[in-house]
Coordinates of C-alpha atoms in Angstrom, one line a residue:
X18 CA 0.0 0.0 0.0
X19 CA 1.1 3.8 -0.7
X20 CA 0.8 6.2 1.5
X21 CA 1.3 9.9 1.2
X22 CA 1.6 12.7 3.8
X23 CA 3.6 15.6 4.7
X24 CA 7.1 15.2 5.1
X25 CA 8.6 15.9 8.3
X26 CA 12.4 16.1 9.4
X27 CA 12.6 12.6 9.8
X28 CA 12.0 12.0 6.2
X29 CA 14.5 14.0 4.7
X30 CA 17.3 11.6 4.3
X31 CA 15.9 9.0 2.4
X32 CA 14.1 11.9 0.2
X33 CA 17.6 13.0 -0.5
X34 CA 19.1 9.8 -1.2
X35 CA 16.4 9.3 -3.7
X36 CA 17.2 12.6 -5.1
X37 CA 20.9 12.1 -5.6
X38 CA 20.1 8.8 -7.4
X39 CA 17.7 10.4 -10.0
X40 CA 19.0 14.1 -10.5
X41 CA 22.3 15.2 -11.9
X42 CA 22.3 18.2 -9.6
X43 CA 20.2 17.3 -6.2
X44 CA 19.5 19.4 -3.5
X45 CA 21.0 18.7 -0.6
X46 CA 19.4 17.6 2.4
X47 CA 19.9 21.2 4.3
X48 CA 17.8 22.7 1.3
X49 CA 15.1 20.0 1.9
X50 CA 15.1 21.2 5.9
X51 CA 14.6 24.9 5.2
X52 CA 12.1 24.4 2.7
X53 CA 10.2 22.4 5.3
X54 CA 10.8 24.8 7.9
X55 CA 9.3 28.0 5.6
X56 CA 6.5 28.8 6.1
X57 CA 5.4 29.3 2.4
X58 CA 6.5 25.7 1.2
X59 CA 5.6 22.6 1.8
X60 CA 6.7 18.9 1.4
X61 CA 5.2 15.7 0.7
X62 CA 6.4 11.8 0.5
X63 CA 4.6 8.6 -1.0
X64 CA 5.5 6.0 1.5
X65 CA 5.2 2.0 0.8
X66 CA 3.3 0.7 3.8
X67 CA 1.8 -2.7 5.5
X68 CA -1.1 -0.4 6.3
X69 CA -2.4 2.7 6.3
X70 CA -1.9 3.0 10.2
X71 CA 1.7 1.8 10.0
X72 CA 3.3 4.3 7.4
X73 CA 5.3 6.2 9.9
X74 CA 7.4 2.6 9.8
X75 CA 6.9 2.7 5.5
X76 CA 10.0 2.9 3.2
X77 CA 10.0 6.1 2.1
X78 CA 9.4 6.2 -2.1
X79 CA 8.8 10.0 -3.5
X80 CA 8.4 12.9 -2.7
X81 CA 7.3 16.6 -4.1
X82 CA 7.3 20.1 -3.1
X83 CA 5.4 23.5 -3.7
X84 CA 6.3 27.0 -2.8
X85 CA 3.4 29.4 -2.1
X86 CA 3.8 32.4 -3.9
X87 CA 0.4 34.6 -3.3
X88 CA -1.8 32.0 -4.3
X89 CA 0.3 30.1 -7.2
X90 CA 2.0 26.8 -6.4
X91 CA 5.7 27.0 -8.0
X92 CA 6.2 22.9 -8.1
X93 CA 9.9 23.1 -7.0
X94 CA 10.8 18.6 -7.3
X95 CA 8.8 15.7 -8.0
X96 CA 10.3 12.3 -7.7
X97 CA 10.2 8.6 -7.2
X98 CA 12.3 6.1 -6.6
X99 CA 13.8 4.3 -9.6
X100 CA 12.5 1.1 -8.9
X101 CA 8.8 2.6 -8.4
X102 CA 8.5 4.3 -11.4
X103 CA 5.8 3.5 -14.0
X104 CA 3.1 2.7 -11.5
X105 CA 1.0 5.5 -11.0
X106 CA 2.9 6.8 -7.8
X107 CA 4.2 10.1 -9.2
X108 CA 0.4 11.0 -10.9
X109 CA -0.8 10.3 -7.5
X110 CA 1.6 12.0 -5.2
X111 CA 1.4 15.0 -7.7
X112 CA -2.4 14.8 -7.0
X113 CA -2.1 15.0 -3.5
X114 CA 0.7 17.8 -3.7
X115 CA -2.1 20.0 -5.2
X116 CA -4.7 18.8 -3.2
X117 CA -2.6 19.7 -0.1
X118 CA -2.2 23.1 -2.3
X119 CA -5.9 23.5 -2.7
X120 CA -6.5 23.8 1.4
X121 CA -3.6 26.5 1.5
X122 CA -5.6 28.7 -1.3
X123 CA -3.0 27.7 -4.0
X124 CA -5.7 28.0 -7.2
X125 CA -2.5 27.4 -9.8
X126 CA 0.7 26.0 -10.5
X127 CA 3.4 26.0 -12.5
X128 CA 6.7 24.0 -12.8
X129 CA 9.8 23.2 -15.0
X130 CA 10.2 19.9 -16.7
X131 CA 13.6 19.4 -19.1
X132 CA 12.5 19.4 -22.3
X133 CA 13.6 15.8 -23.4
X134 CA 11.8 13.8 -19.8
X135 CA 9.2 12.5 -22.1
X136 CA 7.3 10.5 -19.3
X137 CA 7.4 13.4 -16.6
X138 CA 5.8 15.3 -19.6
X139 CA 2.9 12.8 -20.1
X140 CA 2.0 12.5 -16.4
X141 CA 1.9 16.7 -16.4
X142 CA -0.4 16.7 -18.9
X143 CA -2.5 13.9 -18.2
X144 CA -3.5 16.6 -14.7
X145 CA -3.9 19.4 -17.0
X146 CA -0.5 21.2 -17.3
X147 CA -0.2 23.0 -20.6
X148 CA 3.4 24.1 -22.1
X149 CA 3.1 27.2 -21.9
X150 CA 7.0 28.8 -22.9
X151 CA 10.8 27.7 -22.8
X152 CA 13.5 28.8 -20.6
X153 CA 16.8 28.3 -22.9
X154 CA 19.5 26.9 -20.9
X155 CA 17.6 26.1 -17.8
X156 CA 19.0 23.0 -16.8
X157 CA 22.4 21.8 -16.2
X158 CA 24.8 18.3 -16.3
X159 CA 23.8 18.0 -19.0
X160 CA 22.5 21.2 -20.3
X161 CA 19.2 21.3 -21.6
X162 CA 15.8 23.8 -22.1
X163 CA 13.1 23.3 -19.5
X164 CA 9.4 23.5 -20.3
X165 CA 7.7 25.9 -18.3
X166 CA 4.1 24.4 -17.9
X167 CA 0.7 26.1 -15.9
X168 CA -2.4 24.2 -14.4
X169 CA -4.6 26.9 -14.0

């Protein structure tokens, strides 16, 4: 069973360890404490469980973030574990991430998405992202373009 809920201090070093395995430049497990810590940001994880009632013992799997910015969720990671991938776990931790959003007033969001992660593409549109511009040069190791896509 998957579980998701807010992350807490506990969580962050197996949320980093899953972000050094994935991204080329990963934040660092201070940046995931103070994003926690502001009070315009918050964190969630999808955690494999027994049962519901036991996920503060579940594997942590994913996680996401969103910054509050007067109303508009910035989406700042998405990610899952390499081994979890292509089972519905991002669409669905993505889902609660905005539903999470919703109950904080966050009516839109936007995010970045390298231009050639095809499958990250698909699950953002499949929720109602739309490209909606390019930032040149956005990403580096390797460099590449991001997509800047809205749910609005």
């Amino acid at each position: 069973m998957i579980a998701f809920r807010l992350m807490e201090e506990k969580d962050v070093e197996a949320v980093s360890r899953i972000e050094k395995e994935t991204f080329s430049m990963p934040w660092r497990p201070e940046d995931f404490l103070n994003m926690i810590r502001n009070e315009h940001s918050f964190y969630v994880v999808a955690e494999m469980t027994e049962e519901a009632e036991t996920s503060r013992h579940g594997k942590i799997i994913g996680s996401g973030g969103v910054m509050n910015i007067l109303g508009e969720g910035d989406i700042t990671n998405i990610v899952v574990e390499a081994s979890q991938r292509g089972k519905g776990i991002g669409t669905a931790l993505l889902r609660f991430l905005m539903e999470e959003g919703k109950k904080r007033g966050i009516t839109a969001y936007t995010l970045e998405v390298r231009v050639g992660n095809a499958a990250a593409i698909h699950v953002y549109e499949k929720l109602g992202f739309i490209s909606e511009g390019i930032r040149r040069g956005f990403y580096e190791h390797p460099k590449e373009d991001a997509i800047i896509m809205w749910k609005r």
